[in-house]
Tab-separated table of N, CA and C in Angstrom:
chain	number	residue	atom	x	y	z
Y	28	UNK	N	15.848	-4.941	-11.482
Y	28	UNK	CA	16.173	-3.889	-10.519
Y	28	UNK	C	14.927	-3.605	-9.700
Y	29	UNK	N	14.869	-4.208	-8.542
Y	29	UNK	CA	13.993	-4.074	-7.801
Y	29	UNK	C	13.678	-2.423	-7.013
Y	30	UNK	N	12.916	-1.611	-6.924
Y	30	UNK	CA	12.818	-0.447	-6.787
Y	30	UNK	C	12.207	-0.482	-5.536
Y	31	UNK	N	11.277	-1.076	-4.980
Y	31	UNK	CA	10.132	-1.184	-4.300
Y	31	UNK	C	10.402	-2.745	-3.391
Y	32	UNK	N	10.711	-3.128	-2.022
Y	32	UNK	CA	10.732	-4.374	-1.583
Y	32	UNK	C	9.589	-4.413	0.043
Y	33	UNK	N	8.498	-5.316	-0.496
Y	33	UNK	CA	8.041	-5.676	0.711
Y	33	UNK	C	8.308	-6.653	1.453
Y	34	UNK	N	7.486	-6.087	2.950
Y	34	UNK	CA	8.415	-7.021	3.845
Y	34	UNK	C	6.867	-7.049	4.640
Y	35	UNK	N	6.823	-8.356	5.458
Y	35	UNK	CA	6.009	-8.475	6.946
Y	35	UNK	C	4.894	-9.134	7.004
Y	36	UNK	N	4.462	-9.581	5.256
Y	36	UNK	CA	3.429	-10.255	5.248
Y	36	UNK	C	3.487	-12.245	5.931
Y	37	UNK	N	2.236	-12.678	5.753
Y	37	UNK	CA	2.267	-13.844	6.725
Y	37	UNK	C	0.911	-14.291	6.841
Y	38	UNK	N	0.611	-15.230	7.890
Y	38	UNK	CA	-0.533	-15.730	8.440
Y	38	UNK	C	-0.937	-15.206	9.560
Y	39	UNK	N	-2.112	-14.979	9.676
Y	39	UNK	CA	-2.827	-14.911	10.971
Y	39	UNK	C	-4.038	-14.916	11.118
Y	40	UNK	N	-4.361	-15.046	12.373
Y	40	UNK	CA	-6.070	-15.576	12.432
Y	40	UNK	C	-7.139	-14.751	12.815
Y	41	UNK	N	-8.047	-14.910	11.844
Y	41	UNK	CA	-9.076	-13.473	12.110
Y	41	UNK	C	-9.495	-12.630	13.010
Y	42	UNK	N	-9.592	-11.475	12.777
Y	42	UNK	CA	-9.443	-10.809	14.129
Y	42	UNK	C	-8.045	-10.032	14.506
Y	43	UNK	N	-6.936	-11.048	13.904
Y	43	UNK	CA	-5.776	-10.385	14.453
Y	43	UNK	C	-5.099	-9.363	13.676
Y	44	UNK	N	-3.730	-8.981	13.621
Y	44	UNK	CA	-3.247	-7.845	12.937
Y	44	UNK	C	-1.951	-8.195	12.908
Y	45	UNK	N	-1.804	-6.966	11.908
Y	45	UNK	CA	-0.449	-7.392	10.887
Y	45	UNK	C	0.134	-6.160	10.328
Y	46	UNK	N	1.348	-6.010	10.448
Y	46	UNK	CA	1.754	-5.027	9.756
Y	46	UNK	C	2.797	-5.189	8.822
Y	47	UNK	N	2.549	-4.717	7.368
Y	47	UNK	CA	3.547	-4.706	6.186
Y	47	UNK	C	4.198	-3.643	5.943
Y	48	UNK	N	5.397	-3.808	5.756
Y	48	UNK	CA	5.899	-2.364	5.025
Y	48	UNK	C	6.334	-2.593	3.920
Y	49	UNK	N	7.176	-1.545	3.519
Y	49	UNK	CA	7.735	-1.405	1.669
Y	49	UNK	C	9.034	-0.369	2.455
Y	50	UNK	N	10.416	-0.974	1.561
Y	50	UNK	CA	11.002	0.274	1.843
Y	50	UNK	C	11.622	0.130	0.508
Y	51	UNK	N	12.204	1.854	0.013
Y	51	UNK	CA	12.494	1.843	-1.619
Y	51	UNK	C	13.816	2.748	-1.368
Y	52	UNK	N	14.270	3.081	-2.602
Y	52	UNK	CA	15.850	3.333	-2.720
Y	52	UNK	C	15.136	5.109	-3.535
Y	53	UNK	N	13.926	4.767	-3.721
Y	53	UNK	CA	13.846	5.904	-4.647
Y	53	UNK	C	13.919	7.369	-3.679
Y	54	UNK	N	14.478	8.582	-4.403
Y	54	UNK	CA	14.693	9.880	-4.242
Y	54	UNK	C	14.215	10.582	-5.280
Y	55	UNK	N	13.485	11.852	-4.478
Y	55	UNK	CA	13.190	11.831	-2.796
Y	55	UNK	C	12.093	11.496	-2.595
Y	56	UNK	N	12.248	10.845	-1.898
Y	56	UNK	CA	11.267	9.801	-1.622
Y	56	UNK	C	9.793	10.590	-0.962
Y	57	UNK	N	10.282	11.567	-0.185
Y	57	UNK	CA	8.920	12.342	-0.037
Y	57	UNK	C	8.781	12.895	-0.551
Y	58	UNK	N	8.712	12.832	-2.051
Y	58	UNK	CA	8.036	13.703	-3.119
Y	58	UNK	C	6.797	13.033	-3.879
Y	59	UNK	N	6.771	11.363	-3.858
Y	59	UNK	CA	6.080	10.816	-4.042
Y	59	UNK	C	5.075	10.176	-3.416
Y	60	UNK	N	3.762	10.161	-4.183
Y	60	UNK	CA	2.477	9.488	-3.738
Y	60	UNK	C	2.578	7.616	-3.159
Y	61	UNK	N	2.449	7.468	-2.308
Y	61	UNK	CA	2.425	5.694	-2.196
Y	61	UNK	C	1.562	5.182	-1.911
Y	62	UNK	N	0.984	4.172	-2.301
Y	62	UNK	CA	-0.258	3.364	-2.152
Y	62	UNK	C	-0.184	1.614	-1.973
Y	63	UNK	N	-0.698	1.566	-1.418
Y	63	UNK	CA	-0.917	-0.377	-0.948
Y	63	UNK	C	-2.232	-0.787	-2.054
Y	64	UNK	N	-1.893	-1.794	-2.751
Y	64	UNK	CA	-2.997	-2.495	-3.593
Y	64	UNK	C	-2.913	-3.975	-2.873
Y	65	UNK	N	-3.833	-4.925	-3.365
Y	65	UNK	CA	-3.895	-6.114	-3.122
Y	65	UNK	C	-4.694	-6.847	-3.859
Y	66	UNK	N	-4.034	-8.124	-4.354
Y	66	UNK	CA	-4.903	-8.518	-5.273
Y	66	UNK	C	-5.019	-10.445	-4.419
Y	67	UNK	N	-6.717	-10.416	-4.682
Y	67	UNK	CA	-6.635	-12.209	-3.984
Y	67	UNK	C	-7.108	-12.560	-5.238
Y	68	UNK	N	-6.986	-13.997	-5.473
Y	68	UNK	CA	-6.912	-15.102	-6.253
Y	68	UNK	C	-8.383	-15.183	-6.926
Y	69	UNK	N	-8.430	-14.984	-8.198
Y	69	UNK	CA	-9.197	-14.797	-9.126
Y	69	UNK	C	-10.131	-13.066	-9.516
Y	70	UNK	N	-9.179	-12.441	-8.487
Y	70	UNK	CA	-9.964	-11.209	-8.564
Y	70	UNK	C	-8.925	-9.938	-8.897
Y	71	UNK	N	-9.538	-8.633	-9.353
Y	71	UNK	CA	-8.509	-7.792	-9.821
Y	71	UNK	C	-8.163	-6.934	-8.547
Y	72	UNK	N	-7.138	-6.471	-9.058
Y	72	UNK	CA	-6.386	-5.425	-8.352
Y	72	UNK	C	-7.043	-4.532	-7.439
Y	73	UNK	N	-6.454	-4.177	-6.295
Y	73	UNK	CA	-7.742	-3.287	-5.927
Y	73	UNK	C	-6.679	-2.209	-5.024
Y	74	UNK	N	-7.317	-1.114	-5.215
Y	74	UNK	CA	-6.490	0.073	-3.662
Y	74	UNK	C	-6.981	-0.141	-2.485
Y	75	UNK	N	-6.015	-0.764	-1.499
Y	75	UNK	CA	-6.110	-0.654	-0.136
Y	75	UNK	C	-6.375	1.315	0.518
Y	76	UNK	N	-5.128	1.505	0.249
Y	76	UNK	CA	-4.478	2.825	0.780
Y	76	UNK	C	-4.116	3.882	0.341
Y	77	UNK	N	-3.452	5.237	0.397
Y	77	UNK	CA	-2.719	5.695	-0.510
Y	77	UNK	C	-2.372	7.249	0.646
Y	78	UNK	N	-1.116	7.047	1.039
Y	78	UNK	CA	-1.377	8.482	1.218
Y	78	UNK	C	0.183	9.257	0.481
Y	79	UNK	N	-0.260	10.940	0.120
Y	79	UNK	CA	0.432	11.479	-0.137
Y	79	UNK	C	1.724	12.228	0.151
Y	80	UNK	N	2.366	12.913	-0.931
Y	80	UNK	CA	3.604	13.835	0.047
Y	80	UNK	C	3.234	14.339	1.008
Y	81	UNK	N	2.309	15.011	1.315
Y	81	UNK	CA	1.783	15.856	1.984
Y	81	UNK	C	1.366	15.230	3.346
Y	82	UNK	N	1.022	13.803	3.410
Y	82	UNK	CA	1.091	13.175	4.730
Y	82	UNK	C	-0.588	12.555	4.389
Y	83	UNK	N	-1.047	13.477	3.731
Y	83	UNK	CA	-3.180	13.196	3.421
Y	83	UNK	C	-3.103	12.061	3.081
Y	84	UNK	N	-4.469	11.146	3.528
Y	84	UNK	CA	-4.707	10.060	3.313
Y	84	UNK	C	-5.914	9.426	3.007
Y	85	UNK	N	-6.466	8.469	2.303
Y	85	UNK	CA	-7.242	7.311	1.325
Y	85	UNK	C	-7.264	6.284	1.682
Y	86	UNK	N	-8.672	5.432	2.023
Y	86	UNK	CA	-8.702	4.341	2.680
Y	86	UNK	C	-9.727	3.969	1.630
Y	87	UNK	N	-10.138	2.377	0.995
Y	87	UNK	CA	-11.037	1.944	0.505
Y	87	UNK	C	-11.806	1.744	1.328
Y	88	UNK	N	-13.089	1.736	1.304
Y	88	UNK	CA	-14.242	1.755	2.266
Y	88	UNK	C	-14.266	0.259	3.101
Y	89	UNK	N	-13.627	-0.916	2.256
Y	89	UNK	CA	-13.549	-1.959	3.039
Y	89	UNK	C	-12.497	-2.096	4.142
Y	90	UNK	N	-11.746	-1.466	4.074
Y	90	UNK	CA	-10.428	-1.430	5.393
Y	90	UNK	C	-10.697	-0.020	6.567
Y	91	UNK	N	-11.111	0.984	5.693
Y	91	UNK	CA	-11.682	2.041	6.788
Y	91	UNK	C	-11.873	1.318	8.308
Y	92	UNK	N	-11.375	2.215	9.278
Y	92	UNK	CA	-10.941	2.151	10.568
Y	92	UNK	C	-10.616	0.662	11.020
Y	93	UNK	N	-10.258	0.283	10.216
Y	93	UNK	CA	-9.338	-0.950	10.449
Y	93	UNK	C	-7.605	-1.001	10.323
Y	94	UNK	N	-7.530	-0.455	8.684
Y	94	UNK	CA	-5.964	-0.206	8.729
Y	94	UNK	C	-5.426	1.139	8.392
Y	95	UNK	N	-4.515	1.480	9.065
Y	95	UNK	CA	-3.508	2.618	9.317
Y	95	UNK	C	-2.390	2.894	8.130
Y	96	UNK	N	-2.255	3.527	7.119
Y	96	UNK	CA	-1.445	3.939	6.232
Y	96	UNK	C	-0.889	5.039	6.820
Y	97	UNK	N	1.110	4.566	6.855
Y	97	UNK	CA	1.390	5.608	6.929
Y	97	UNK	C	3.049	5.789	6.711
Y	98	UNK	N	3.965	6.785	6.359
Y	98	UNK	CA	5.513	6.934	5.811
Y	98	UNK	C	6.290	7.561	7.056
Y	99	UNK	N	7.412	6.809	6.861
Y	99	UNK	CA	8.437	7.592	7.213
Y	99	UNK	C	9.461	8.014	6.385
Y	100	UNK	N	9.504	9.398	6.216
Y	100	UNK	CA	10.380	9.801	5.197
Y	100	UNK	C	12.036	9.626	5.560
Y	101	UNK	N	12.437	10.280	6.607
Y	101	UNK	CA	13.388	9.237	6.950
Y	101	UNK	C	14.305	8.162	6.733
Y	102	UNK	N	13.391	7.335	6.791
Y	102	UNK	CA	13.772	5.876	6.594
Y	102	UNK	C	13.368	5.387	4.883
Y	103	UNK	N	12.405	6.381	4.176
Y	103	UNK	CA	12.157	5.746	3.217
Y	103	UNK	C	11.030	4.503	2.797
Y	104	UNK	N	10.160	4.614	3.892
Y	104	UNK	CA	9.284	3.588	4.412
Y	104	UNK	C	7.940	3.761	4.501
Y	105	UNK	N	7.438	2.852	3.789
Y	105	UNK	CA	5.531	2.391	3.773
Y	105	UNK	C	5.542	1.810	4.679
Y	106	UNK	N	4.339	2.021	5.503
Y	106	UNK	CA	3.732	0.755	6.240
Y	106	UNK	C	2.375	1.006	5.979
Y	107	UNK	N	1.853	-0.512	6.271
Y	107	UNK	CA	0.257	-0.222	6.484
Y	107	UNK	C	-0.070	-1.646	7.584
Y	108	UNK	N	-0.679	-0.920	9.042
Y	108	UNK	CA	-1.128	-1.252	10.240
Y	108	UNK	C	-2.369	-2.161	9.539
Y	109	UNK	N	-2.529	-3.219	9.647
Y	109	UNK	CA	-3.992	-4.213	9.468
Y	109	UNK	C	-4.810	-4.772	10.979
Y	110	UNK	N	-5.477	-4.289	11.503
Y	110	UNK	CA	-6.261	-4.682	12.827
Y	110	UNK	C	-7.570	-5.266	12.350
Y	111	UNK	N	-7.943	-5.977	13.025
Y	111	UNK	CA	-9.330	-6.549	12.930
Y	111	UNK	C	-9.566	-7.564	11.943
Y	112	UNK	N	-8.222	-8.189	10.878
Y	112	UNK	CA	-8.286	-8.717	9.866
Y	112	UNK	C	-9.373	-10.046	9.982
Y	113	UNK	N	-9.972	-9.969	8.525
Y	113	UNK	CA	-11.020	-10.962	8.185
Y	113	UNK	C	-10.310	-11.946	7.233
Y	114	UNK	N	-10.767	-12.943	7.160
Y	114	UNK	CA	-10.617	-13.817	5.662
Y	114	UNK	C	-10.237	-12.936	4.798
Y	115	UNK	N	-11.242	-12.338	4.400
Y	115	UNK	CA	-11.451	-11.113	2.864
Y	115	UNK	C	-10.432	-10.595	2.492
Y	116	UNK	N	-9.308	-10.157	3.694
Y	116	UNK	CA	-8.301	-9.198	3.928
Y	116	UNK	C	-7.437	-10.564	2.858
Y	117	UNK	N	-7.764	-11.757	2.931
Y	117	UNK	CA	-6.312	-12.561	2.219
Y	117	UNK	C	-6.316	-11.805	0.767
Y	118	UNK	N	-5.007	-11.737	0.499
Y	118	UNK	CA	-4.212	-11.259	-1.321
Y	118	UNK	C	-3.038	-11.143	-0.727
Y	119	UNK	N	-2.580	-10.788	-1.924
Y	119	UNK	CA	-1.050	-10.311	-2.079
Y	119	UNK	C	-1.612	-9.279	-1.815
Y	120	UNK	N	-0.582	-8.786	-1.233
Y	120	UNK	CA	-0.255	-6.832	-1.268
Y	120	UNK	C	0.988	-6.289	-1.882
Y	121	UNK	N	0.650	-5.399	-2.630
Y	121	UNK	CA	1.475	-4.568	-3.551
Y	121	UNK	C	1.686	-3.197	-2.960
Y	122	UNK	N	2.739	-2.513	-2.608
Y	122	UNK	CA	3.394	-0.960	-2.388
Y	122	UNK	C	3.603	-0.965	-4.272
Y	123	UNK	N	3.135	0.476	-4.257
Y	123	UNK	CA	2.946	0.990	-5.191
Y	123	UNK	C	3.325	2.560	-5.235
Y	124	UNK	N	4.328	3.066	-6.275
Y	124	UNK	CA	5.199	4.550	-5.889
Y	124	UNK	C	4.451	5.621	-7.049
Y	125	UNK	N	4.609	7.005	-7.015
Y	125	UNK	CA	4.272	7.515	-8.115
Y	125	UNK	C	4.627	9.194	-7.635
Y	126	UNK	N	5.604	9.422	-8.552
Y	126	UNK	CA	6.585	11.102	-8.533
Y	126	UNK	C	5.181	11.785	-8.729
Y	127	UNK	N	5.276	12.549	-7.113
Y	127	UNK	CA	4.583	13.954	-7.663
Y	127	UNK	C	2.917	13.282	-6.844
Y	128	UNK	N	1.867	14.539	-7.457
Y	128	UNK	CA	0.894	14.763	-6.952
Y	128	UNK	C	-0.290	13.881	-7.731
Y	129	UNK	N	-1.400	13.146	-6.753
Y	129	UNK	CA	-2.477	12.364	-7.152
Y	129	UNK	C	-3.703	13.032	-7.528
Y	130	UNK	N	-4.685	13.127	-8.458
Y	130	UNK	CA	-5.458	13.441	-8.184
Y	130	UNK	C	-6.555	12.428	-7.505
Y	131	UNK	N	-7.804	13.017	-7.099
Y	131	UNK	CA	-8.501	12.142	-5.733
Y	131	UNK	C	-9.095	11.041	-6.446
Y	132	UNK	N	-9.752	11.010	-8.074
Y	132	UNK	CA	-9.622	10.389	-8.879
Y	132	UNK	C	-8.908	9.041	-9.206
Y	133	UNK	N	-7.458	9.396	-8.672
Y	133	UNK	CA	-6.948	8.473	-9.284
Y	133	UNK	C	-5.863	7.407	-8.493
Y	134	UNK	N	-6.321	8.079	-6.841
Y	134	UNK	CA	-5.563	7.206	-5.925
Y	134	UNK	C	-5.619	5.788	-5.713
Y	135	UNK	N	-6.617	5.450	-6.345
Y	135	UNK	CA	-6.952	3.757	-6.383
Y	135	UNK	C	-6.736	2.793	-8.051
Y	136	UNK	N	-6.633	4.170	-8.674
Y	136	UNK	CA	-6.124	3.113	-10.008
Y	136	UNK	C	-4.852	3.274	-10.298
Y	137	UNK	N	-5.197	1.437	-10.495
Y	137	UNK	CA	-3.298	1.182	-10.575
Y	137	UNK	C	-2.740	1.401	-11.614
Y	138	UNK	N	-3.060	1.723	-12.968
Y	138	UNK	CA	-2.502	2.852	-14.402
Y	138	UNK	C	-1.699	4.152	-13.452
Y	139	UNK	N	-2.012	4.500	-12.289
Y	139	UNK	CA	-1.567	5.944	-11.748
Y	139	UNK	C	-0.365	5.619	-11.418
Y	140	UNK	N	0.192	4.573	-10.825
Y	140	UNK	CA	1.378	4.447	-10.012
Y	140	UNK	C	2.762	3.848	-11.240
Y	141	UNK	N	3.895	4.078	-11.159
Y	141	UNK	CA	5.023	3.662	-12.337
Y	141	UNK	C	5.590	2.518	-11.218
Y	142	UNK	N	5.995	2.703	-9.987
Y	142	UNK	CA	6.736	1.623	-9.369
Y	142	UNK	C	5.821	0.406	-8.265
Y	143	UNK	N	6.138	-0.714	-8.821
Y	143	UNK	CA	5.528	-1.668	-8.249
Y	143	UNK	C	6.749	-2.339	-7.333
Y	144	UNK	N	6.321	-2.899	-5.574
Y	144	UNK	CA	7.221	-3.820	-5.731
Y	144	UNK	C	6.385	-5.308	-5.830
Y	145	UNK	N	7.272	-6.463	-5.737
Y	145	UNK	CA	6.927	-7.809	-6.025
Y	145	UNK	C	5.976	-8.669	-5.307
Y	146	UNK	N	5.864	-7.666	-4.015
Y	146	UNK	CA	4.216	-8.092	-3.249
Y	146	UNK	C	4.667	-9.438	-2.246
Y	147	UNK	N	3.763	-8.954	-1.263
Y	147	UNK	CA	3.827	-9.847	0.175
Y	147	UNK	C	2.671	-11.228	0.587
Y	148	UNK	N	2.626	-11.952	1.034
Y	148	UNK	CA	1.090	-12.675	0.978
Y	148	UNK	C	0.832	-12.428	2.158
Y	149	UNK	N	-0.399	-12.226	2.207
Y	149	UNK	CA	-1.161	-12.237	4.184
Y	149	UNK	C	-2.541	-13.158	3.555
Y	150	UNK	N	-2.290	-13.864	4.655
Y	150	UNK	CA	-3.282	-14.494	4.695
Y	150	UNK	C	-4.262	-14.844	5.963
Y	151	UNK	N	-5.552	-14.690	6.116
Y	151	UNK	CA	-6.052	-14.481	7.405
Y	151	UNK	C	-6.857	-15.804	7.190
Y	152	UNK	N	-7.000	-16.299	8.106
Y	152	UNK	CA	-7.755	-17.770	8.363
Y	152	UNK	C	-8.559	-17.654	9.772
């Protein structure tokens, strides 16, 4: 039972940009924290993003003013805007869900979040 489905990942060439989303079935959906992880090949997990019910938002220092996290409640929908992408930027990316409130602590570890979805590849060349 897939909870969590990403969509938009791909190739592109450095420099350029990309945008992924996640859309989920879960309710209500703006009650929960969401976050983008990404993991590349031989390395662990890491937090891209994360922003809250509340709209507040968390950038890892390596994507800072590069990519844009952001929901539409609405629709039920993650996105996260990627501009300026490097090599580095290649992993999977993971949308990641979690009922209720983050502490600032704990927006980047992935023990915090219960719903994963099955993850997108981007790859920048």
């Amino acid at each position: 039972h897939v909870q969590l489905v990403e969509s938009g990942g791909g190739s592109v060439q450095a420099g350029g940009s990309l945008t992924i989303s996640c859309l989920t079935k879960e309710y209500p959906y703006d009650a929960y924290c969401m976050a983008w992880f990404r993991q590349a090949p031989g390395k662990e997990r890491e937090g891209v993003a994360a922003i809250d019910s509340d709209g507040n938002t968390v950038y890892a220092d390596s994507v800072k003013g590069r990519f844009t996290i952001s929901r539409d409640n609405a629709q039920n929908t993650l996105s996260l805007q990627m501009n300026s992408l490097k090599p580095e930027d290649t992993a999977v990316y993971y949308c990641a869900a979690v009922l209720g409130q983050v502490r600032n602590d704990q927006y980047f570890d992935a023990s915090t979040y219960r719903l994963w979805g099955q993850g997108t590849q981007v790859t920048v060349s």
